[in-house]
Coordinates of C-alpha atoms in Angstrom, one line a residue:
Chain A
M1149 CA 99.9 127.8 70.5
K1150 CA 97.5 127.7 67.5
I1151 CA 99.0 126.4 64.3
M1152 CA 97.3 126.3 60.8
L1153 CA 98.5 123.7 58.3
V1154 CA 98.0 124.6 54.7
D1155 CA 98.7 121.8 52.2
D1156 CA 96.7 120.1 49.5
S1157 CA 98.1 116.7 50.5
K1158 CA 96.2 115.2 53.4
T1159 CA 99.2 112.8 54.0
M1160 CA 101.5 115.8 54.4
R1161 CA 99.1 117.5 56.8
N1162 CA 98.9 114.3 58.8
I1163 CA 102.7 114.1 59.0
Q1164 CA 102.9 117.7 60.1
K1165 CA 100.2 117.1 62.7
S1166 CA 102.1 114.1 64.0
V1167 CA 105.2 116.1 64.5
L1168 CA 103.4 119.0 66.1
T1169 CA 101.4 116.8 68.4
Q1170 CA 104.7 115.2 69.6
L1171 CA 105.9 118.7 70.3
G1172 CA 102.9 119.3 72.5
H1173 CA 100.8 121.4 70.1
T1174 CA 97.2 120.3 70.0
E1175 CA 95.3 123.4 68.7
L1176 CA 95.6 122.8 65.0
A1177 CA 93.5 123.8 62.0
E1178 CA 93.8 122.5 58.4
A1179 CA 93.3 124.1 55.0
C1180 CA 93.6 122.4 51.7
D1181 CA 94.7 125.5 49.6
G1182 CA 95.3 129.2 49.9
Q1183 CA 91.7 130.2 49.3
D1184 CA 90.5 127.8 52.0
A1185 CA 93.2 129.1 54.4
L1186 CA 92.2 132.7 53.8
S1187 CA 88.6 131.8 54.6
K1188 CA 89.6 130.2 57.9
V1189 CA 92.5 132.3 59.1
A1190 CA 90.5 135.2 60.6
A1191 CA 88.3 132.9 62.7
F1192 CA 91.1 130.6 63.9
A1193 CA 93.7 133.4 64.5
P1194 CA 96.8 131.2 64.3
D1195 CA 100.1 131.9 66.0
L1196 CA 101.9 130.1 63.2
I1197 CA 101.2 128.9 59.7
L1198 CA 102.9 126.0 57.9
L1199 CA 102.3 126.7 54.2
D1200 CA 102.8 124.6 51.0
W1201 CA 103.7 126.4 47.8
N1202 CA 102.1 124.3 45.0
M1203 CA 98.4 124.0 45.6
P1204 CA 95.3 124.2 43.4
N1205 CA 92.9 127.2 43.5
M1206 CA 95.4 129.5 45.3
D1207 CA 99.1 128.7 45.7
G1208 CA 101.2 129.5 48.7
L1209 CA 102.9 132.5 47.2
T1210 CA 99.6 134.2 46.3
F1211 CA 98.3 133.4 49.8
I1212 CA 101.2 134.9 51.6
K1213 CA 101.0 138.1 49.5
T1214 CA 97.3 138.5 50.3
F1215 CA 97.7 137.5 53.9
R1216 CA 100.5 140.0 54.6
Q1217 CA 98.3 142.9 53.4
A1218 CA 96.3 142.4 56.6
D1219 CA 98.7 140.6 58.9
K1220 CA 102.3 141.4 59.1
S1221 CA 103.3 139.6 62.3
T1222 CA 102.0 136.0 62.3
P1223 CA 105.0 133.8 61.5
V1224 CA 104.7 131.7 58.3
I1225 CA 106.9 128.7 57.4
M1226 CA 106.9 127.6 53.8
V1227 CA 107.1 123.8 53.5
T1228 CA 107.7 123.0 49.9
T1229 CA 109.6 121.1 47.2
E1230 CA 110.6 124.4 45.6
S1231 CA 114.3 124.5 46.6
E1232 CA 115.8 126.9 44.0
R1233 CA 117.5 129.9 45.6
A1234 CA 115.5 132.4 43.5
R1235 CA 112.3 130.8 44.6
V1236 CA 113.3 130.9 48.3
V1237 CA 114.2 134.6 48.0
E1238 CA 110.9 135.3 46.2
A1239 CA 109.0 133.6 49.1
I1240 CA 110.9 135.5 51.7
K1241 CA 110.3 138.8 50.0
A1242 CA 106.6 138.0 49.9
G1243 CA 106.6 137.7 53.7
V1244 CA 107.6 134.1 54.6
N1245 CA 109.6 133.9 57.8
N1246 CA 111.3 130.5 57.4
Y1247 CA 111.6 127.7 54.8
V1248 CA 111.6 123.9 54.9
V1249 CA 112.4 122.0 51.7
K1250 CA 110.9 118.6 51.1
P1251 CA 112.0 115.9 51.7
F1252 CA 112.4 116.8 55.3
T1253 CA 112.7 114.8 58.5
P1254 CA 110.7 115.3 61.7
D1255 CA 113.7 116.8 63.4
I1256 CA 114.2 119.4 60.7
L1257 CA 110.5 120.5 60.8
S1258 CA 110.5 120.7 64.6
Q1259 CA 113.8 122.6 64.5
R1260 CA 112.5 125.2 62.0
I1261 CA 109.3 125.7 64.1
T1262 CA 111.3 126.3 67.2
E1263 CA 113.6 128.7 65.4
T1264 CA 110.8 130.7 63.9
M1265 CA 108.8 131.0 67.1
D1266 CA 111.9 132.0 69.1
K1267 CA 112.6 134.7 66.5
A1268 CA 109.0 135.9 66.5
A1269 CA 109.0 136.1 70.3
A1270 CA 112.3 138.1 70.5
Chain B
M530 CA 57.6 130.1 175.2
S531 CA 54.8 128.6 177.1
S532 CA 54.2 129.9 180.6
A533 CA 51.4 129.8 183.1
D534 CA 49.9 133.1 181.9
E535 CA 50.3 132.5 178.2
P536 CA 48.1 130.4 175.9
D537 CA 49.6 127.0 175.1
I538 CA 50.3 127.5 171.4
K539 CA 51.8 124.4 170.0
L540 CA 53.9 124.0 166.9
E541 CA 54.1 120.6 165.4
L542 CA 56.9 119.8 162.9
S543 CA 56.5 116.8 160.7
R544 CA 59.3 114.2 161.0
D545 CA 60.8 115.3 157.7
A546 CA 60.5 118.9 158.7
M547 CA 58.6 119.6 155.5
R548 CA 55.5 120.8 157.3
A549 CA 54.9 123.1 160.3
T550 CA 51.4 123.0 161.9
L551 CA 50.4 125.6 164.5
H552 CA 47.8 124.6 167.1
I553 CA 45.9 127.2 169.1
P554 CA 43.9 125.6 171.9
A555 CA 40.3 126.5 172.8
G556 CA 40.0 129.4 175.1
A557 CA 43.4 130.6 174.6
S558 CA 43.5 134.2 175.3
L559 CA 45.8 135.8 172.8
A560 CA 46.9 139.2 173.5
L561 CA 46.6 141.8 170.8
E562 CA 50.0 140.8 169.6
G563 CA 48.8 137.2 168.8
D564 CA 50.5 137.2 165.5
A565 CA 53.8 138.1 167.0
L566 CA 53.4 135.4 169.7
C567 CA 52.9 132.8 167.0
I568 CA 55.8 134.1 165.0
A569 CA 57.9 133.9 168.1
V570 CA 57.0 130.2 168.6
L571 CA 58.0 129.5 165.0
H572 CA 61.2 131.4 165.4
D573 CA 62.1 129.5 168.5
R574 CA 61.8 126.3 166.6
G575 CA 63.9 127.5 163.8
V576 CA 61.1 127.6 161.2
S577 CA 61.9 130.0 158.3
L578 CA 59.6 132.8 158.1
S579 CA 58.2 134.3 154.9
A580 CA 55.3 136.5 153.9
S581 CA 53.2 133.4 153.2
V582 CA 53.9 132.0 156.6
E583 CA 53.0 135.3 158.3
A584 CA 49.8 135.4 156.2
C585 CA 48.9 131.9 157.4
I586 CA 49.5 132.9 161.0
S587 CA 47.4 136.0 160.6
E588 CA 44.6 133.9 159.2
L589 CA 44.8 131.4 162.0
V590 CA 44.9 134.1 164.7
E591 CA 41.9 135.8 163.1
L592 CA 40.0 132.5 163.1
H593 CA 40.7 132.1 166.8
R594 CA 39.7 135.6 167.6
K595 CA 36.4 135.0 165.9
N596 CA 35.8 131.8 167.6
P597 CA 38.0 131.5 170.7
D598 CA 36.2 128.5 172.1
E599 CA 37.3 126.1 169.5
V600 CA 40.7 124.5 168.8
H601 CA 42.3 126.0 165.7
E602 CA 45.2 124.5 163.8
M603 CA 46.7 125.2 160.4
V604 CA 49.7 124.3 158.4
V605 CA 51.5 127.5 158.3
A606 CA 54.8 126.5 156.6
E607 CA 55.6 123.9 154.0
G608 CA 58.9 122.9 152.6
R609 CA 59.7 122.3 148.9
E610 CA 60.3 118.7 147.8
P611 CA 63.5 118.2 145.7
I612 CA 63.0 117.4 142.0
P613 CA 65.2 114.5 141.0
G614 CA 67.4 114.7 137.9
H615 CA 66.8 112.5 134.8
P616 CA 69.3 109.8 134.0
E617 CA 71.4 109.9 130.8
R618 CA 69.5 108.0 128.1
L619 CA 70.1 106.7 124.6
E620 CA 67.6 107.2 121.8
L621 CA 68.6 105.1 118.8
S622 CA 67.2 105.9 115.4
Q623 CA 65.1 103.4 113.4
L624 CA 67.6 101.8 111.1
N625 CA 66.9 100.4 107.7
D626 CA 63.2 100.9 106.9
N627 CA 63.6 98.0 104.4
D628 CA 62.0 99.9 101.7
V629 CA 60.6 97.6 99.0
Q630 CA 62.6 98.4 95.9
E631 CA 60.6 98.7 92.8
S632 CA 62.1 98.5 89.3
D633 CA 61.0 100.9 86.5
D634 CA 58.1 98.6 85.6
G635 CA 56.9 98.5 89.1
A636 CA 58.2 95.0 89.8
V637 CA 59.4 94.3 93.3
S638 CA 62.5 92.2 94.1
Y639 CA 61.9 90.5 97.4
Y640 CA 65.4 89.2 97.2
E641 CA 66.6 92.7 97.8
C642 CA 64.5 93.3 100.9
S643 CA 67.3 92.9 103.3
A644 CA 66.4 92.7 107.0
L645 CA 69.8 93.7 108.2
P646 CA 70.3 96.9 110.2
T647 CA 73.4 98.0 108.3
V648 CA 74.8 101.5 108.6
A649 CA 77.0 103.6 106.4
A650 CA 79.9 105.7 107.6
G651 CA 78.5 109.1 108.6
D652 CA 75.0 107.8 109.4
E653 CA 73.3 109.4 112.3
L654 CA 72.5 106.5 114.7
G655 CA 70.7 108.3 117.4
K656 CA 71.2 110.7 120.3
L657 CA 72.7 110.5 123.8
I658 CA 70.5 112.7 126.0
P659 CA 72.6 113.9 129.0
A660 CA 71.6 113.4 132.6
T661 CA 70.1 116.3 134.5
D662 CA 71.0 117.5 138.1
G663 CA 67.3 118.1 139.1
E664 CA 66.3 120.8 141.6
D665 CA 67.2 120.8 145.3
G666 CA 64.4 121.1 147.8
V667 CA 64.2 122.9 151.2
N668 CA 62.4 122.1 154.5
V669 CA 60.6 124.5 156.7
L670 CA 63.7 125.0 158.7
G671 CA 65.4 126.4 155.6
E672 CA 67.6 123.3 155.2
T673 CA 68.5 122.3 151.7
I674 CA 67.3 118.8 150.6
P675 CA 69.6 117.8 147.8
A676 CA 68.0 116.5 144.6
R677 CA 69.0 113.0 143.3
R678 CA 71.3 113.6 140.4
G679 CA 70.6 111.8 137.1
K680 CA 72.9 108.9 136.5
S681 CA 75.3 108.4 133.6
L682 CA 74.6 105.4 131.3
G683 CA 78.2 104.5 131.3
L684 CA 78.0 103.9 127.6
H685 CA 81.1 102.2 126.1
T686 CA 81.9 103.0 122.5
D687 CA 85.0 102.3 120.3
E688 CA 86.6 104.0 117.3
S689 CA 83.6 103.0 115.2
I690 CA 81.3 105.5 116.9
E691 CA 81.6 109.3 117.3
I692 CA 79.5 111.1 119.9
R693 CA 79.3 114.7 119.0
P694 CA 79.1 117.5 121.6
D695 CA 75.4 118.0 120.8
G696 CA 74.9 114.3 121.7
F697 CA 74.3 113.0 118.2
I698 CA 75.8 109.6 117.6
I699 CA 77.5 109.1 114.2
A700 CA 78.8 105.9 112.6
R701 CA 82.5 106.3 111.7
R702 CA 82.5 103.2 109.5
P703 CA 80.0 101.0 107.7
G704 CA 78.8 97.8 109.2
I705 CA 76.2 96.5 111.6
L706 CA 75.2 98.5 114.7
E707 CA 75.7 96.4 117.8
H708 CA 74.1 97.5 121.1
V709 CA 74.8 94.9 123.8
G710 CA 74.6 96.0 127.5
S711 CA 76.2 99.3 127.8
T712 CA 78.4 98.8 124.7
L713 CA 77.5 100.5 121.4
R714 CA 79.6 99.9 118.3
V715 CA 79.6 99.4 114.6
T716 CA 81.0 96.0 113.8
N717 CA 82.4 95.0 110.4
T718 CA 81.6 91.4 111.0
L719 CA 78.2 90.2 110.1
T720 CA 77.1 86.9 111.5
I721 CA 73.8 85.3 110.4
A722 CA 72.7 82.2 112.2
T723 CA 70.0 81.2 109.7
D724 CA 69.8 80.3 106.0
I725 CA 70.1 83.1 103.5
D726 CA 66.6 83.2 102.1
F727 CA 63.6 85.6 101.9
N728 CA 63.9 86.2 105.6
T729 CA 67.3 87.7 105.3
G730 CA 67.3 88.9 101.6
N731 CA 70.5 89.4 99.7
I732 CA 73.5 90.3 101.7
R733 CA 75.7 93.2 100.6
F734 CA 78.2 94.0 103.4
D735 CA 81.3 96.1 103.8
G736 CA 83.3 93.7 105.9
D737 CA 83.3 90.0 106.8
V738 CA 80.3 87.8 106.6
T739 CA 79.6 84.5 108.3
I740 CA 76.6 82.4 107.5
H741 CA 75.9 79.5 109.8
K742 CA 73.5 77.7 107.5
V743 CA 72.7 77.4 103.8
V744 CA 72.7 80.0 101.0
K745 CA 69.5 79.3 99.1
D746 CA 68.9 79.4 95.3
C747 CA 69.2 82.8 93.6
F748 CA 70.4 84.7 96.6
I749 CA 73.5 86.9 96.6
I750 CA 76.1 87.5 99.2
E751 CA 78.6 90.2 98.4
A752 CA 81.2 91.2 101.0
T753 CA 84.3 93.4 100.7
G754 CA 86.0 91.2 103.3
S755 CA 85.9 87.4 103.7
I756 CA 82.8 85.1 103.5
H757 CA 82.5 82.0 105.5
V758 CA 79.5 79.7 104.8
H759 CA 79.1 76.7 107.1
G760 CA 76.3 75.2 105.1
A761 CA 76.0 74.5 101.4
V762 CA 75.9 77.1 98.7
Q763 CA 73.1 76.3 96.3
A764 CA 72.5 78.1 92.9
A765 CA 73.5 81.4 94.5
T766 CA 76.1 84.1 93.9
I767 CA 79.0 84.6 96.3
K768 CA 81.4 87.5 95.8
A769 CA 84.1 87.9 98.4
G770 CA 86.6 90.8 98.3
V771 CA 89.2 88.7 100.3
D772 CA 88.9 85.0 101.1
A773 CA 86.0 82.6 101.0
N774 CA 85.5 79.4 103.0
L775 CA 82.5 77.5 101.7
E776 CA 82.6 74.6 104.2
G777 CA 79.4 72.9 103.0
G778 CA 80.5 72.9 99.4
V779 CA 78.8 74.4 96.3
A780 CA 75.9 72.6 94.6
G781 CA 75.4 75.2 91.9
R782 CA 72.9 73.5 89.5
D783 CA 74.7 75.4 86.6
K784 CA 73.7 78.8 88.1
A785 CA 76.0 79.4 91.0
V786 CA 78.7 82.1 90.5
I787 CA 81.6 82.3 93.0
E788 CA 84.1 85.1 92.7
V789 CA 86.9 85.4 95.3
G790 CA 89.4 88.2 95.6
R791 CA 92.0 86.0 97.3
D792 CA 91.8 82.3 98.4
L793 CA 88.9 79.9 98.2
C794 CA 88.6 76.8 100.3
T795 CA 85.6 74.4 99.9
R796 CA 84.6 70.8 100.2
Y797 CA 83.4 70.3 96.7
I798 CA 82.2 72.3 93.6
E799 CA 79.5 71.0 91.4
K800 CA 78.0 72.8 88.4
A801 CA 79.2 76.3 89.3
Q802 CA 81.2 79.0 87.7
V803 CA 84.2 79.9 89.9
T804 CA 86.9 82.6 89.7
V805 CA 89.6 82.7 92.3
A806 CA 92.1 85.6 92.2
R807 CA 94.7 83.6 94.2
N808 CA 94.7 80.0 95.4
L809 CA 92.1 77.3 95.4
E810 CA 91.7 74.4 97.8
V811 CA 89.0 71.7 97.3
L812 CA 88.8 68.8 99.7
H813 CA 86.9 66.3 97.6
E814 CA 85.8 66.9 94.0
I815 CA 85.1 69.2 91.2
V816 CA 82.2 68.1 89.0
C817 CA 81.0 69.8 85.8
A818 CA 82.2 73.2 86.8
D819 CA 84.0 76.0 85.1
I820 CA 86.9 77.2 87.2
L821 CA 89.6 79.8 86.8
V822 CA 92.4 80.0 89.4
Q823 CA 94.9 82.8 89.1
G824 CA 97.3 81.2 91.6
K825 CA 97.8 77.6 92.7
F826 CA 95.4 74.8 93.0
I827 CA 96.7 72.3 95.6
A828 CA 94.2 69.5 96.4
D829 CA 95.9 66.1 96.8
R830 CA 92.6 64.3 97.4
C831 CA 90.5 66.1 94.8
S832 CA 89.2 64.6 91.7
I833 CA 88.2 66.6 88.7
V834 CA 85.4 65.2 86.6
G835 CA 83.6 66.8 83.6
A836 CA 84.9 70.2 84.5
N837 CA 86.9 72.9 82.8
V838 CA 89.6 74.0 85.2
H839 CA 92.2 76.6 84.3
V840 CA 95.0 77.1 86.8
C841 CA 97.7 79.7 86.1
G842 CA 100.1 78.4 88.7
R843 CA 100.9 75.0 90.0
C844 CA 98.2 72.3 90.1
Q845 CA 98.2 69.2 92.3
V846 CA 95.2 66.9 92.3
D847 CA 94.3 63.2 92.9
T848 CA 92.4 62.2 89.7
I849 CA 91.5 63.8 86.4
G850 CA 88.6 62.5 84.4
G851 CA 86.4 59.5 85.1
E852 CA 84.6 56.7 83.6
R853 CA 81.6 58.9 83.0
A854 CA 81.5 60.2 79.4
S855 CA 82.0 63.8 80.4
Q856 CA 84.6 66.1 79.0
T857 CA 87.3 67.2 81.4
H858 CA 89.8 69.8 80.5
V859 CA 92.6 71.0 82.8
T860 CA 94.8 73.9 81.8
V861 CA 97.9 74.6 83.8
G862 CA 100.6 77.3 83.3
R863 CA 98.7 79.7 81.0
L864 CA 97.6 83.2 81.8
K865 CA 94.1 83.7 80.3
G866 CA 94.3 86.5 77.8
V867 CA 98.0 87.1 78.2
N868 CA 99.1 84.1 76.1
E869 CA 96.7 85.1 73.4
L870 CA 98.0 88.7 73.4
Q871 CA 101.5 87.4 73.2
A872 CA 100.7 85.3 70.2
T873 CA 99.0 88.2 68.5
G874 CA 102.0 90.5 69.1
A875 CA 104.4 87.8 67.9
D876 CA 102.3 87.3 64.8
L877 CA 102.1 91.1 64.0
L878 CA 105.8 91.9 64.5
P879 CA 107.2 90.1 61.4
K880 CA 104.5 91.6 59.3
I881 CA 105.5 95.1 60.3
I882 CA 109.2 94.3 59.8
A883 CA 108.5 93.0 56.3
K884 CA 106.5 96.2 55.5
R885 CA 109.3 98.3 56.8
Q886 CA 111.8 96.6 54.5
T887 CA 109.6 97.4 51.5
F888 CA 109.5 101.1 52.5
E889 CA 113.2 101.1 53.3
S890 CA 114.1 99.9 49.8
E891 CA 112.0 102.6 48.2
Y892 CA 113.5 105.3 50.5
S893 CA 117.1 104.1 49.8
E894 CA 116.5 104.4 46.0
M895 CA 115.2 108.0 46.3
K896 CA 118.0 108.9 48.7
E897 CA 120.5 108.0 46.0
S898 CA 119.0 110.6 43.6
V899 CA 118.0 113.2 46.2
N900 CA 119.2 116.1 44.2
S901 CA 117.1 115.3 41.1
L902 CA 113.7 114.4 42.7
T903 CA 110.5 115.7 41.1
P904 CA 108.2 117.5 43.5
A905 CA 106.0 114.4 43.8
Q906 CA 109.0 112.3 44.7
A907 CA 110.2 114.8 47.2
E908 CA 106.8 114.6 48.9
R909 CA 106.8 110.8 48.7
M910 CA 110.3 110.8 50.3
T911 CA 109.1 112.9 53.2
E912 CA 106.2 110.5 53.6
L913 CA 108.5 107.5 53.6
E914 CA 110.7 109.2 56.2
F915 CA 107.8 109.6 58.5
T916 CA 106.4 106.1 57.8
L917 CA 109.7 104.5 58.6
A918 CA 110.0 106.5 61.8
T919 CA 106.5 105.5 62.8
L920 CA 107.1 101.8 62.0
D921 CA 110.3 101.8 64.0
G922 CA 108.4 103.3 67.0
L923 CA 105.7 100.6 66.6
T924 CA 108.2 97.8 66.4
S925 CA 109.9 99.0 69.5
K926 CA 106.6 99.2 71.4
I927 CA 105.6 95.7 70.3
K928 CA 109.0 94.2 71.3
N929 CA 108.7 96.0 74.6
G930 CA 105.2 94.7 75.1
L931 CA 106.2 91.2 74.3
G932 CA 109.0 91.4 76.8
Q933 CA 106.5 92.6 79.5
L934 CA 104.1 89.8 78.6
T935 CA 106.9 87.2 78.9
G936 CA 107.7 88.7 82.3
L937 CA 104.1 88.4 83.4
L938 CA 104.0 84.8 82.3
D939 CA 107.2 84.0 84.1
E940 CA 105.9 85.6 87.3
F941 CA 102.4 84.3 87.4
T942 CA 102.5 81.0 85.6
E943 CA 104.0 77.7 86.5
I944 CA 103.9 74.7 84.1
D945 CA 103.5 72.0 86.7
L946 CA 100.6 69.6 87.1
T947 CA 100.9 66.7 89.6
V948 CA 98.3 63.9 89.6
Q949 CA 98.4 61.5 92.5
S950 CA 96.2 58.6 91.4
M951 CA 94.9 58.6 87.8
V952 CA 94.5 60.5 84.6
H953 CA 91.7 58.8 82.6
A954 CA 91.8 58.4 78.9
G955 CA 89.8 61.0 77.0
V956 CA 90.6 64.1 79.1
F957 CA 92.2 67.2 77.7
I958 CA 95.3 68.7 79.4
T959 CA 96.8 71.9 78.4
I960 CA 100.3 72.3 79.8
G961 CA 101.8 75.6 79.0
P962 CA 101.6 76.1 75.2
W963 CA 100.8 72.4 74.7
D964 CA 97.3 70.9 74.2
A965 CA 97.2 67.2 74.9
H966 CA 94.3 64.8 74.4
I967 CA 95.1 61.8 76.6
T968 CA 94.6 58.5 74.8
M969 CA 95.2 56.0 77.5
D970 CA 94.7 55.8 81.3
M971 CA 97.8 57.0 83.1
K972 CA 98.4 55.8 86.7
G973 CA 99.9 58.2 89.2
P974 CA 101.7 59.7 90.8
L975 CA 102.7 61.7 87.8
R976 CA 104.0 65.1 87.0
F977 CA 103.3 66.9 83.8
T978 CA 105.7 69.7 82.8
V979 CA 108.0 70.8 80.0
D980 CA 111.7 69.9 79.6
E981 CA 114.6 72.2 79.1
T982 CA 113.7 72.4 75.3
G983 CA 110.1 73.3 76.2
A984 CA 108.7 70.0 75.0
P985 CA 105.9 68.5 77.2
I986 CA 106.9 65.5 79.4
V987 CA 105.5 63.2 82.0
I988 CA 107.6 62.3 85.0
D989 CA 106.7 59.1 87.0
L990 CA 107.2 60.3 90.6
I991 CA 108.0 56.8 91.8
S992 CA 110.7 55.7 89.3
E993 CA 111.5 59.4 88.5
T994 CA 111.7 58.5 84.9
S995 CA 110.7 61.1 82.3
T996 CA 108.6 60.3 79.2
P997 CA 107.5 62.5 76.3
L998 CA 103.8 63.3 76.7
E999 CA 103.2 62.4 73.1
N1000 CA 103.6 58.7 74.1
F1001 CA 100.3 59.0 76.0
A1002 CA 98.4 61.7 74.1
R1003 CA 97.8 63.5 70.8
I1004 CA 99.6 66.8 71.3
E1005 CA 99.5 70.1 69.5
Q1006 CA 101.3 73.3 70.3
Q1007 CA 99.2 76.4 70.7
G1008 CA 100.5 79.4 68.7
A1009 CA 103.1 77.2 67.1
A1010 CA 104.2 80.1 65.0
L1011 CA 105.1 82.1 68.1
D1012 CA 108.7 81.0 68.5
S1013 CA 109.6 81.2 64.8
T1014 CA 108.1 84.6 64.3
A1015 CA 109.7 85.9 67.5
N1016 CA 113.1 84.7 66.2
A1017 CA 112.4 86.4 62.8
A1018 CA 111.6 89.6 64.6
G1019 CA 115.0 89.5 66.2

């Protein structure tokens, strides 16, 4: 399964990579903001996107709105510090499939990925 | 057939019945049916008739008619000699052309010009040409003369040789082709009755090698099996996959390299570098050599002078050191590389644990105010969560590794050095983790080991009294921090 990691923090991307590698996913691509992700997503054609909210150049919410105009099916998990209910609802309305609030543990991240992929496959 | 009124036609048969000669006497008056008369004579004697026989008779009768006053005779029938069959024969291929090997710059190594007819598994060794039956003959009476059949070679082979239906002979294993009498086989034992020198070249053999004389300077013997050298080994290289018995000793002139996959037995070792994967036995002495023994070194009559000898297992010798001012170092009960790795691991563990404690404190503080974290703190807390998990995994792996290293040391090392006669002042002895510089002559029989607390001791094997090694030597513990750090690591 191909997974794209979109986060401006390299440390956070490394953490996500570590969890995904342990889960057996090795086809990974990285983007440092929404704009970078949009430029790479067509070529990489991910099966799942892990998306941060607050990023320079283009934030996660703008990315998902733009991305969903062309792709309605690829699952996207928002991984963010934005934990207010209204923000979560806003993201889900924009097209996010699942939500992980920082701080999170490796177990929570892997659980959300499994849930999301199971739902997408159903 | 002969009668008073008929000519006396005679038929003479050779003793082997291969030829029938017809005689018509002078003046014989043959009737018009002379041919028939002659044929009747042949028939009466049982001679097979054929068109060619009849043609000969006609020719003879015609000659007689033309010149009836002369005697006429002619071979009118001949048999066919048998053609004997060919015996079975063996045609062996030319083995090892001994091509001169050139390096890239065109240089030739005459050391590599081996004269040995070695074969590899699957090599075509030659061909067995089958015997033939020959062709039967026949005499003038029509009787068959059997041809002599070609004989079988009666070749004996064993499982090392395959003879294919088309007669090609294939080696089933690598080795030396041996053809003695009617036996053909590939043997995995190579015996060389001469020195190893330019006449033999280097020896690389898949099997056992026995050399009856000397291995000269700079030559190499490599065998996957055992190597037995009756003469001396000079500044040469010996690599045995199994055991080595170097009866004549090793006089290496600082260039000999001996590597043995199992046990080595030799008379003496001088100025050589020796590695033995299991046990070493030396009958007389080790002088100025560098020796690593993975197993035991038991040599009650051997003295070690000016050498560096490292024995992982038990060591038992006659004398260590000498009056000559040459440095002698004997190490017993240490596994090269493993002890060092254990020390590194034990050094690293408390550092990781200390680092983890720092991260743990920061994480605990954040956890107390988890509901009021800034976005940056939330990211930091996630980072800490992963860092702590990573460090826990690392700590667990190091502890596990240290346990395995300890197991290896327990299994393969033995802190036990016995000296029968004398340990001279000035030698270095490493006994387990302890380095000792002996400051006075020590008379044997003595046993160097560690007591139940791990401290180095010397046991007098006559009085059976035990004395701390520090009474005879300046001692120092290698990796002294090891125990304390291991304890700190829990």
